[in-house]
CSV table of C-alpha atoms and ligand atoms in Angstrom, one decimal:
chain,number,residue,atom,x,y,z
A,1,MET,CA,-13.0,-27.4,0.7
A,2,MET,CA,-10.0,-26.4,2.8
A,3,THR,CA,-7.8,-28.7,4.7
A,4,ASN,CA,-6.2,-27.1,7.7
A,5,ASN,CA,-2.5,-27.9,7.8
A,6,LEU,CA,-1.2,-24.9,9.6
A,7,ALA,CA,1.4,-26.8,11.6
A,8,ASN,CA,2.9,-23.8,13.3
A,9,GLU,CA,4.9,-23.9,16.5
A,10,ALA,CA,4.5,-20.2,16.9
A,11,ALA,CA,0.7,-20.3,16.6
A,12,THR,CA,0.3,-19.5,20.3
A,13,THR,CA,2.1,-16.1,19.9
A,14,PHE,CA,-0.6,-14.8,17.6
A,15,LYS,CA,-4.4,-15.1,17.0
A,16,LEU,CA,-7.2,-13.2,15.4
A,17,GLN,CA,-8.7,-10.5,17.5
A,18,CYS,CA,-11.8,-8.5,16.9
A,19,ILE,CA,-11.2,-4.7,16.9
A,20,ARG,CA,-14.7,-4.1,18.2
A,21,CYS,CA,-15.4,-6.7,20.9
A,22,PRO,CA,-13.1,-8.9,23.1
A,23,LYS,CA,-13.7,-12.1,20.9
A,24,THR,CA,-10.6,-13.9,19.6
A,25,TYR,CA,-10.2,-16.8,17.1
A,26,PRO,CA,-7.3,-19.1,16.3
A,27,VAL,CA,-5.3,-18.2,13.2
A,28,THR,CA,-6.2,-21.7,11.9
A,29,GLU,CA,-9.8,-20.6,11.3
A,30,VAL,CA,-10.8,-19.2,8.0
A,31,ARG,CA,-12.6,-16.0,8.8
A,32,TYR,CA,-12.4,-12.4,7.8
A,33,VAL,CA,-14.8,-10.7,10.3
A,34,CYS,CA,-15.9,-11.4,13.8
A,35,ASP,CA,-19.3,-12.8,14.6
A,36,CYS,CA,-20.3,-9.3,15.8
A,37,GLY,CA,-19.4,-8.0,12.3
A,38,GLY,CA,-16.2,-6.2,13.5
A,39,LEU,CA,-13.0,-6.3,11.5
A,40,LEU,CA,-10.2,-8.6,12.7
A,41,ASP,CA,-6.5,-8.0,13.5
A,42,VAL,CA,-3.7,-10.5,13.6
A,43,TRP,CA,-2.8,-10.0,17.3
A,44,HIS,CA,0.8,-10.7,18.3
A,45,ASP,CA,1.7,-11.4,21.9
A,46,LEU,CA,4.0,-8.3,22.2
A,47,GLU,CA,4.9,-9.2,25.8
A,48,MET,CA,6.2,-12.6,24.8
A,49,LEU,CA,7.9,-11.2,21.7
A,50,ARG,CA,9.7,-8.3,23.4
A,51,PRO,CA,12.8,-10.2,24.5
A,52,GLN,CA,13.3,-11.7,21.1
A,53,ILE,CA,12.8,-8.6,19.0
A,54,SER,CA,15.5,-6.0,18.6
A,55,ARG,CA,16.9,-3.6,16.0
A,56,GLY,CA,20.0,-5.8,15.8
A,57,LEU,CA,17.9,-8.9,14.8
A,58,PHE,CA,16.5,-7.0,11.8
A,59,ASP,CA,19.8,-5.2,11.0
A,60,GLY,CA,21.6,-8.6,11.0
A,61,ARG,CA,19.3,-9.9,8.3
A,62,LEU,CA,20.1,-6.9,6.0
A,63,SER,CA,23.6,-8.2,5.6
A,64,GLY,CA,22.4,-11.6,4.5
A,65,VAL,CA,23.6,-15.0,5.6
A,66,PRO,CA,26.8,-17.0,4.8
A,67,GLY,CA,26.5,-19.6,2.1
A,68,PRO,CA,26.4,-19.8,-1.7
A,69,ARG,CA,23.1,-18.0,-2.2
A,70,VAL,CA,21.0,-15.7,0.0
A,71,ALA,CA,17.6,-17.3,0.4
A,72,PRO,CA,14.7,-15.3,-1.1
A,73,THR,CA,13.1,-15.2,2.4
A,74,THR,CA,16.2,-13.5,3.8
A,75,ASN,CA,16.2,-11.2,0.9
A,76,SER,CA,12.6,-10.2,1.3
A,77,GLY,CA,11.8,-6.8,2.9
A,78,VAL,CA,8.7,-8.4,4.3
A,79,TRP,CA,10.0,-11.7,5.8
A,80,ARG,CA,12.9,-9.9,7.4
A,81,TYR,CA,10.3,-8.9,10.1
A,82,ARG,CA,8.6,-12.3,10.1
A,83,GLU,CA,8.3,-12.7,13.9
A,84,ILE,CA,6.0,-9.7,14.0
A,85,ILE,CA,4.2,-10.4,10.7
A,86,LEU,CA,3.5,-14.1,10.3
A,87,PRO,CA,5.7,-16.4,12.3
A,88,THR,CA,6.1,-19.5,10.1
A,89,THR,CA,8.8,-21.7,8.8
A,90,VAL,CA,10.8,-20.6,5.7
A,91,ASP,CA,9.6,-23.6,3.6
A,92,ASN,CA,6.0,-22.4,3.7
A,93,ILE,CA,6.7,-18.9,2.4
A,94,VAL,CA,5.6,-17.8,-1.1
A,95,SER,CA,7.9,-14.9,-2.0
A,96,ARG,CA,9.1,-13.2,-5.2
A,97,PRO,CA,11.0,-11.7,-3.0
A,98,GLU,CA,9.3,-8.3,-2.4
A,99,GLY,CA,10.2,-5.1,-0.5
A,100,HIS,CA,13.7,-3.6,-0.2
A,101,THR,CA,12.3,-0.7,-2.3
A,102,PRO,CA,14.4,2.4,-2.8
A,103,VAL,CA,14.0,5.7,-1.1
A,104,TYR,CA,14.5,8.7,-3.4
A,105,GLU,CA,15.0,12.4,-2.9
A,106,HIS,CA,15.4,15.1,-5.5
A,107,PRO,CA,16.2,18.7,-4.8
A,108,ARG,CA,13.8,20.0,-7.6
A,109,LEU,CA,10.9,18.0,-6.2
A,110,SER,CA,11.7,18.9,-2.6
A,111,GLN,CA,11.7,22.6,-3.6
A,112,TRP,CA,8.4,22.2,-5.4
A,113,VAL,CA,6.8,20.6,-2.4
A,114,GLY,CA,8.4,23.2,0.0
A,115,LEU,CA,10.5,20.9,2.2
A,116,LYS,CA,14.2,20.4,2.9
A,117,ASN,CA,13.9,16.8,4.0
A,118,PHE,CA,11.5,15.1,1.7
A,119,TYR,CA,11.9,11.5,0.7
A,120,LEU,CA,9.8,9.1,-1.4
A,121,LYS,CA,9.7,5.4,-0.7
A,122,HIS,CA,8.9,3.8,-4.1
A,123,GLU,CA,6.6,0.8,-3.5
A,124,GLY,CA,6.0,0.8,-7.3
A,125,GLU,CA,9.4,-0.9,-7.6
A,126,ASN,CA,8.1,-4.1,-6.1
A,127,PRO,CA,7.9,-7.3,-8.2
A,128,THR,CA,4.5,-6.6,-9.8
A,129,GLY,CA,4.9,-2.8,-9.6
A,130,SER,CA,2.9,-1.9,-6.4
A,131,PHE,CA,3.0,-2.2,-2.6
A,132,LYS,CA,0.4,-4.9,-2.8
A,133,ASP,CA,3.1,-7.6,-3.2
A,134,ARG,CA,4.0,-7.0,0.5
A,135,GLY,CA,0.6,-8.0,1.7
A,136,MET,CA,0.1,-10.7,-1.0
A,137,THR,CA,3.2,-12.7,-0.1
A,138,VAL,CA,1.8,-13.0,3.4
A,139,GLY,CA,-1.8,-13.5,2.3
A,140,VAL,CA,-0.9,-16.3,-0.2
A,141,THR,CA,1.4,-17.9,2.3
A,142,GLN,CA,-1.4,-18.0,4.8
A,143,ALA,CA,-3.7,-19.4,2.1
A,144,LYS,CA,-1.2,-22.1,1.4
A,145,LEU,CA,-0.9,-22.9,5.2
A,146,MET,CA,-4.7,-23.2,5.3
A,147,GLY,CA,-4.7,-25.6,2.3
A,148,ALA,CA,-6.6,-23.2,0.0
A,149,LYS,CA,-7.0,-24.4,-3.6
A,150,ALA,CA,-8.3,-21.1,-4.9
A,151,VAL,CA,-8.1,-17.4,-3.9
A,152,ALA,CA,-10.0,-14.3,-4.9
A,153,CYS,CA,-10.2,-10.6,-4.6
A,154,ALA,CA,-12.0,-7.5,-5.8
A,155,SER,CA,-9.6,-4.9,-7.1
A,156,THR,CA,-9.0,-1.5,-8.7
A,157,GLY,CA,-6.1,-3.3,-10.5
A,158,ASN,CA,-3.0,-3.6,-8.4
A,159,THR,CA,-4.3,-6.1,-5.8
A,160,SER,CA,-5.5,-8.3,-8.7
A,161,ALA,CA,-2.1,-8.1,-10.5
A,162,SER,CA,-0.3,-9.1,-7.4
A,163,LEU,CA,-2.8,-11.8,-6.4
A,164,ALA,CA,-2.6,-13.3,-9.9
A,165,ALA,CA,1.2,-13.5,-9.8
A,166,TYR,CA,1.5,-14.9,-6.3
A,167,ALA,CA,-1.3,-17.4,-6.9
A,168,ALA,CA,0.4,-18.6,-10.0
A,169,LEU,CA,3.7,-19.0,-8.0
A,170,ALA,CA,1.8,-21.1,-5.4
A,171,ASN,CA,-0.1,-23.2,-8.0
A,172,MET,CA,-3.5,-21.9,-6.8
A,173,ALA,CA,-6.4,-20.8,-9.0
A,174,ALA,CA,-7.1,-17.1,-8.8
A,175,PHE,CA,-10.5,-15.4,-9.4
A,176,ILE,CA,-10.4,-11.6,-9.6
A,177,PHE,CA,-13.3,-9.2,-9.7
A,178,ILE,CA,-12.6,-5.9,-11.4
A,179,PRO,CA,-14.9,-2.9,-12.2
A,180,ASP,CA,-15.4,-3.1,-16.0
A,181,GLY,CA,-13.5,-0.3,-17.9
A,182,LYS,CA,-12.3,1.3,-14.7
A,183,ILE,CA,-8.8,-0.2,-14.2
A,184,ALA,CA,-5.6,0.8,-16.0
A,185,ALA,CA,-4.7,-1.3,-19.0
A,186,GLY,CA,-1.3,-2.3,-17.5
A,187,LYS,CA,-3.0,-3.9,-14.5
A,188,LEU,CA,-5.6,-5.8,-16.5
A,189,ALA,CA,-2.8,-7.0,-18.7
A,190,GLN,CA,-0.9,-8.4,-15.7
A,191,ALA,CA,-4.0,-10.3,-14.4
A,192,LEU,CA,-4.6,-11.9,-17.8
A,193,ALA,CA,-0.9,-12.7,-18.3
A,194,TYR,CA,-0.5,-14.3,-14.9
A,195,GLY,CA,-3.4,-16.6,-15.7
A,196,ALA,CA,-6.1,-15.4,-13.2
A,197,LYS,CA,-9.8,-16.0,-14.1
A,198,THR,CA,-10.8,-12.4,-14.5
A,199,LEU,CA,-14.4,-11.3,-14.0
A,200,GLN,CA,-15.2,-7.8,-15.3
A,201,ILE,CA,-18.1,-6.7,-13.2
A,202,ALA,CA,-20.6,-4.2,-14.6
A,203,GLY,CA,-20.3,-1.9,-11.6
A,204,ASP,CA,-17.7,-0.1,-9.6
A,205,PHE,CA,-15.1,-1.4,-7.1
A,206,ASP,CA,-17.6,-1.2,-4.2
A,207,ASP,CA,-20.0,-3.5,-6.1
A,208,ALA,CA,-17.2,-5.9,-6.9
A,209,MET,CA,-16.1,-6.0,-3.3
A,210,LYS,CA,-19.6,-6.8,-2.1
A,211,LEU,CA,-19.9,-9.6,-4.6
A,212,VAL,CA,-16.5,-11.2,-3.9
A,213,ARG,CA,-17.2,-11.4,-0.2
A,214,GLN,CA,-20.5,-13.2,-0.9
A,215,VAL,CA,-18.9,-15.5,-3.3
A,216,CYS,CA,-16.1,-16.4,-0.9
A,217,ASP,CA,-18.5,-17.1,1.9
A,218,ASP,CA,-20.6,-19.3,-0.4
A,219,THR,CA,-17.8,-21.3,-2.1
A,220,GLY,CA,-15.0,-21.4,0.4
A,221,VAL,CA,-12.6,-19.7,-2.0
A,222,TYR,CA,-10.0,-17.9,0.2
A,223,LEU,CA,-10.6,-14.1,0.2
A,224,LEU,CA,-7.5,-12.0,-0.3
A,225,ASN,CA,-8.7,-8.5,-0.2
A,226,SER,CA,-7.3,-6.2,2.5
A,227,LEU,CA,-10.3,-7.2,4.6
A,228,ASN,CA,-8.1,-10.3,5.2
A,229,PRO,CA,-5.9,-9.3,8.2
A,230,PHE,CA,-2.9,-11.3,7.0
A,231,ARG,CA,-2.6,-9.0,4.0
A,232,LEU,CA,-2.2,-6.0,6.3
A,233,GLU,CA,0.5,-7.7,8.3
A,234,GLY,CA,2.7,-7.7,5.2
A,235,GLN,CA,2.0,-4.1,4.5
A,236,LYS,CA,3.3,-3.2,8.0
A,237,SER,CA,6.8,-3.8,6.6
A,238,ILE,CA,6.6,-0.5,4.6
A,239,PRO,CA,7.0,1.8,7.6
A,240,LEU,CA,9.3,-0.7,9.3
A,241,GLU,CA,11.6,-0.7,6.3
A,242,ILE,CA,11.5,3.1,6.1
A,243,ILE,CA,12.5,3.6,9.7
A,244,GLN,CA,15.1,0.9,9.6
A,245,GLY,CA,16.6,2.6,6.5
A,246,PHE,CA,17.0,5.8,8.6
A,247,ARG,CA,18.8,3.9,11.3
A,248,TRP,CA,15.7,3.6,13.4
A,249,GLN,CA,15.2,7.4,13.5
A,250,PRO,CA,11.5,7.9,12.4
A,251,PRO,CA,10.6,10.8,10.2
A,252,ASP,CA,8.1,13.4,11.5
A,253,TRP,CA,5.5,12.4,8.9
A,254,ILE,CA,4.6,9.5,6.7
A,255,VAL,CA,2.2,10.6,3.9
A,256,LEU,CA,0.3,8.0,1.9
A,257,PRO,CA,-2.5,7.8,-0.6
A,258,ALA,CA,-5.7,6.3,0.8
A,259,GLY,CA,-8.4,4.3,-0.9
A,260,ASN,CA,-9.7,1.1,0.8
A,261,LEU,CA,-7.6,2.3,3.9
A,262,GLY,CA,-5.7,-1.0,4.2
A,263,ASN,CA,-2.3,0.7,4.2
A,264,THR,CA,-3.4,3.5,6.6
A,265,ALA,CA,-4.6,0.7,9.0
A,266,ALA,CA,-1.5,-1.4,8.5
A,267,PHE,CA,0.9,1.6,9.0
A,268,GLY,CA,-0.8,2.6,12.2
A,269,LYS,CA,-0.6,-1.0,13.6
A,270,ALA,CA,3.1,-1.3,12.6
A,271,LEU,CA,4.1,2.0,14.3
A,272,TYR,CA,2.1,1.2,17.5
A,273,GLU,CA,3.7,-2.3,17.7
A,274,ALA,CA,7.2,-0.9,16.9
A,275,GLN,CA,6.9,1.5,19.8
A,276,GLN,CA,5.5,-1.2,22.1
A,277,LEU,CA,8.5,-3.4,21.2
A,278,GLY,CA,11.0,-0.7,21.8
A,279,LEU,CA,12.1,-0.5,18.2
A,280,ILE,CA,11.3,3.2,18.0
A,281,ASN,CA,11.1,6.0,20.6
A,282,LYS,CA,8.7,8.3,18.6
A,283,ILE,CA,5.7,7.5,16.4
A,284,PRO,CA,5.7,9.5,13.1
A,285,ARG,CA,2.4,11.2,12.3
A,286,LEU,CA,0.4,9.6,9.4
A,287,ALA,CA,-1.3,11.7,6.7
A,288,ALA,CA,-3.8,9.8,4.6
A,289,ILE,CA,-4.6,11.5,1.3
A,290,GLN,CA,-7.7,10.9,-0.7
A,291,ALA,CA,-8.7,12.0,-4.1
A,292,ALA,CA,-11.5,14.6,-3.8
A,293,GLY,CA,-13.7,12.5,-6.1
A,294,ALA,CA,-13.3,9.5,-3.7
A,295,SER,CA,-13.0,11.0,-0.3
A,296,PRO,CA,-15.5,9.4,2.1
A,297,PHE,CA,-12.8,9.0,4.8
A,298,TYR,CA,-11.8,12.7,4.5
A,299,GLN,CA,-15.5,13.8,4.8
A,300,SER,CA,-15.9,11.7,7.9
A,301,TYR,CA,-12.7,13.1,9.3
A,302,GLN,CA,-14.0,16.6,8.9
A,303,LEU,CA,-17.0,15.5,11.1
A,304,ASN,CA,-14.6,14.1,13.7
A,305,PHE,CA,-15.8,10.6,12.6
A,306,ALA,CA,-19.3,11.3,14.0
A,307,GLU,CA,-20.7,9.8,10.8
A,308,ARG,CA,-19.4,7.1,8.4
A,309,LYS,CA,-19.7,8.6,4.9
A,310,SER,CA,-19.8,6.8,1.6
A,311,MET,CA,-20.1,8.1,-2.0
A,312,LYS,CA,-20.1,7.1,-5.7
A,313,ALA,CA,-16.4,7.4,-6.4
A,314,ASN,CA,-14.9,9.0,-9.5
A,315,THR,CA,-11.3,10.1,-9.9
A,316,VAL,CA,-8.5,9.9,-12.4
A,317,ALA,CA,-6.6,8.0,-9.7
A,318,THR,CA,-8.5,4.8,-10.5
A,319,ALA,CA,-6.5,2.8,-7.9
A,320,ILE,CA,-8.1,4.8,-5.1
A,321,SER,CA,-11.6,5.2,-6.7
A,322,ILE,CA,-13.4,3.7,-3.7
A,323,GLY,CA,-16.5,5.1,-2.2
A,324,ASN,CA,-17.0,2.7,0.8
A,325,PRO,CA,-13.6,1.8,2.2
A,326,VAL,CA,-13.4,-1.6,4.0
A,327,SER,CA,-10.8,-0.8,6.6
A,328,TYR,CA,-12.6,2.4,7.8
A,329,PRO,CA,-12.6,1.6,11.6
A,330,ARG,CA,-9.0,0.2,11.5
A,331,ALA,CA,-7.9,3.4,9.8
A,332,ILE,CA,-9.5,5.6,12.5
A,333,ARG,CA,-7.6,3.7,15.1
A,334,ALA,CA,-4.4,4.2,13.1
A,335,LEU,CA,-5.0,8.0,13.2
A,336,GLU,CA,-5.5,7.8,17.0
A,337,TRP,CA,-2.2,5.9,17.4
A,338,THR,CA,-0.2,8.3,15.3
A,339,ASN,CA,-1.9,11.6,15.9
A,340,GLY,CA,-2.7,11.4,12.2
A,341,VAL,CA,-4.6,13.6,9.7
A,342,VAL,CA,-6.6,13.2,6.5
A,343,SER,CA,-6.6,15.4,3.5
A,344,SER,CA,-7.9,15.4,0.0
A,345,VAL,CA,-6.6,16.7,-3.3
A,346,THR,CA,-8.2,17.4,-6.7
A,347,ASP,CA,-7.4,15.4,-9.8
A,348,GLU,CA,-5.6,18.4,-11.2
A,349,GLU,CA,-3.3,18.5,-8.2
A,350,ILE,CA,-2.7,14.8,-8.5
A,351,MET,CA,-1.8,15.0,-12.2
A,352,ASP,CA,0.5,18.1,-11.7
A,353,ALA,CA,2.2,16.4,-8.8
A,354,LYS,CA,2.6,13.3,-10.9
A,355,ALA,CA,4.2,15.3,-13.7
A,356,MET,CA,6.7,16.7,-11.2
A,357,ILE,CA,7.5,13.2,-9.8
A,358,ASP,CA,7.8,11.8,-13.3
A,359,GLY,CA,9.8,14.8,-14.5
A,360,VAL,CA,12.6,14.3,-12.0
A,361,GLY,CA,13.0,10.8,-13.3
A,362,ILE,CA,11.3,8.9,-10.5
A,363,GLY,CA,7.8,8.3,-11.9
A,364,CYS,CA,4.6,6.8,-10.4
A,365,GLU,CA,1.0,6.1,-11.2
A,366,PRO,CA,-1.7,8.8,-10.5
A,367,ALA,CA,-2.9,7.5,-7.1
A,368,SER,CA,0.7,7.6,-5.8
A,369,ALA,CA,1.0,11.2,-6.7
A,370,ALA,CA,-1.7,12.0,-4.2
A,371,ALA,CA,0.9,11.6,-1.5
A,372,VAL,CA,3.0,14.4,-2.9
A,373,ALA,CA,0.1,16.6,-3.8
A,374,GLY,CA,-1.2,16.1,-0.2
A,375,THR,CA,2.2,16.9,1.3
A,376,ARG,CA,2.2,20.1,-0.6
A,377,ARG,CA,-1.3,21.0,0.5
A,378,LEU,CA,-0.7,20.1,4.2
A,379,LEU,CA,2.4,22.4,4.1
A,380,ALA,CA,0.4,25.2,2.6
A,381,GLU,CA,-2.2,24.8,5.3
A,382,GLY,CA,0.5,24.9,8.0
A,383,ILE,CA,-0.1,21.4,9.3
A,384,ILE,CA,3.2,20.0,8.1
A,385,LYS,CA,6.0,22.5,9.0
A,386,PRO,CA,8.8,23.3,6.5
A,387,HIS,CA,11.6,22.1,8.9
A,388,GLU,CA,9.9,18.6,9.4
A,389,MET,CA,11.1,15.4,7.7
A,390,VAL,CA,8.5,13.8,5.5
A,391,VAL,CA,8.5,10.4,3.8
A,392,GLY,CA,5.8,10.1,1.0
A,393,ILE,CA,4.8,6.7,-0.3
A,394,LEU,CA,4.7,6.1,-4.0
A,395,THR,CA,2.4,3.1,-4.1
A,396,GLY,CA,2.4,2.2,-7.8
A,397,ASN,CA,4.6,2.2,-10.9
A,398,LEU,CA,4.5,4.8,-13.7
A,399,MET,CA,4.0,2.0,-16.3
A,400,LYS,CA,0.8,0.7,-14.7
A,401,ASP,CA,-1.3,3.5,-16.2
A,402,SER,CA,0.3,4.9,-19.4
A,403,ALA,CA,-3.0,6.2,-20.8
A,404,ASN,CA,-3.5,8.9,-18.2
A,405,THR,CA,0.1,10.0,-18.5
A,406,VAL,CA,-0.1,10.3,-22.3
A,407,ASP,CA,-3.5,12.2,-22.0
A,408,TYR,CA,-1.9,14.7,-19.6
A,409,HIS,CA,1.0,15.5,-21.9
A,410,THR,CA,-1.1,15.6,-25.1
A,411,GLY,CA,-3.7,18.2,-24.2
A,412,ALA,CA,-6.6,16.3,-22.5
A,413,TRP,CA,-6.0,18.3,-19.3
A,414,PRO,CA,-6.6,22.0,-20.3
A,415,ASN,CA,-5.1,23.3,-17.0
A,416,ALA,CA,-2.1,21.0,-17.0
A,417,LYS,CA,0.9,22.9,-15.5
A,418,TYR,CA,3.7,20.7,-16.8
A,419,PRO,CA,2.8,19.1,-20.1
A,420,ASN,CA,5.6,17.7,-22.3
A,421,PRO,CA,3.8,17.1,-25.6
A,422,PRO,CA,5.5,15.1,-28.4
A,423,ILE,CA,6.4,17.2,-31.4
A,424,LYS,CA,5.7,16.2,-35.0
A,425,VAL,CA,8.8,16.9,-37.2
A,426,GLU,CA,9.5,16.4,-40.9
A,427,ALA,CA,11.7,13.4,-41.6
A,428,ASN,CA,14.7,15.4,-42.7
A,429,LEU,CA,17.9,16.5,-41.0
A,430,ASN,CA,17.4,20.2,-41.4
A,431,ALA,CA,14.0,20.2,-39.7
A,432,VAL,CA,15.3,18.1,-36.8
A,433,ARG,CA,18.5,20.2,-36.5
A,434,GLU,CA,16.4,23.4,-36.4
A,435,PHE,CA,14.2,22.0,-33.7
A,436,ILE,CA,17.1,20.8,-31.5
A,437,GLU,CA,19.0,24.2,-31.9
A,438,GLN,CA,15.9,26.1,-30.8
A,439,LYS,CA,15.8,23.9,-27.6
A,440,LEU,CA,19.5,24.1,-26.7
B,501,F0G,N1,-2.2,3.4,-4.3
B,501,F0G,C1,-2.4,2.4,-5.2
B,501,F0G,C2,-1.5,2.4,-6.4
B,501,F0G,C3,-3.3,1.4,-5.0
B,501,F0G,O1,-3.5,0.4,-5.9
B,501,F0G,C4,-4.2,1.5,-3.9
B,501,F0G,C5,-5.2,0.5,-3.6
B,501,F0G,C6,-4.0,2.5,-3.0
B,501,F0G,C7,-3.0,3.5,-3.2
B,501,F0G,C8,-4.8,2.7,-1.8
B,501,F0G,O2,-4.4,1.8,-0.8
B,501,F0G,O3,-6.6,0.7,-0.4
B,501,F0G,O4,-4.7,0.5,1.2
B,501,F0G,O5,-5.9,2.6,1.0
B,501,F0G,N2,-5.6,-0.4,-4.5
B,501,F0G,C9,-6.5,-1.5,-4.2
B,501,F0G,C10,-6.5,-2.4,-5.3
B,501,F0G,C11,-7.8,-1.0,-3.7
B,501,F0G,O6,-7.5,-3.1,-5.6
B,501,F0G,O7,-5.5,-2.6,-6.0
B,501,F0G,P1,-5.4,1.4,0.4
């Protein structure tokens, strides 16, 4: 059902490359895995690109271009790096625009974590409230270049919210597969509001993922899970933007929550390529943090990856409640490239870290807080050192999952360390005044 209209002069500088065998495919072919079953990368010809790519090229785009209005593509924190993400002409790009997310620091939070130099890149401040927009702008642009009429994904909620928005923007039908009852209400609301056909699967994310792959193979609907290598190309812009924001001086560590392992894979590839292209002199170490109830990658890591583990996932951090992560082999490679580590944190650690992040006025959804809880744990274990500079990734917005936040503050978590329960007060001035005076 797809017509191939990828008229791209730059097509020779990139192709699809299997990560397991030497086979390559043109980017004009709709395919998500190699004939051998291996995952695919978008491979860029770094030798050919090296003379064109420089810090100056990307810094120049930060200051915009002359003219009455800065084009959305110039204003996107993803398309700023387009030569090493998806070389295409500006007219083809489907963009909100995304990226340019803030980096926060707060002394109380840094002290709680135990670091002097601790920063949080807030990907929850993207257009649909999660980092997924960075991959989706590229994935939906590629879908458009391929002439796709319909796109699909399985999701724990954020991918589907993002897909729904970008598909609507590009006038494509969107089919999303979500685990029934296991996604946060804010994310379901977004999918419905943006007009995606939403299938609530009676199963978990891993069941939904298996189904959507079969359906896309069967029907020719374009698959936009992070199995799709173009999505990961967009997510590469997160570490690039962090490092550019620090004037190309990389931090010692980048710590991120890990579920389906798309981000872990993308970050590793971005850092490897940035070093190959001479954009950075040092590669930051990656720390991928899983929730203990959804920690197959952590369990394999403990076995030195001798065995690929999977499990029935169950965690309060529904976004990362994944028992059989798709990008597993790409993520192992990312750890090799970055001398990375994997850790896991309990739901209690996640919710207490979230209360701290929320309480300093930044805020995030539970999965994101795993990055901060994980940083704290790695410091306690002596893996991260107190003098090191760490950037944690907040992947999703506080407002995505209000139910878990309210539960935490209203007594559903008996061991909660930082609850801030609402107080019932009589509707008269004296009662209110008495309460306020007690608190002052
Ligand atoms: N944080 C949030 C808020 C997420 O939504 C996800 C993934 C992750 C972290 C993990 O990232 O999969 O690249 O390791 N959410 C996907 C979804 C699975 O369907 O929205 P990952």
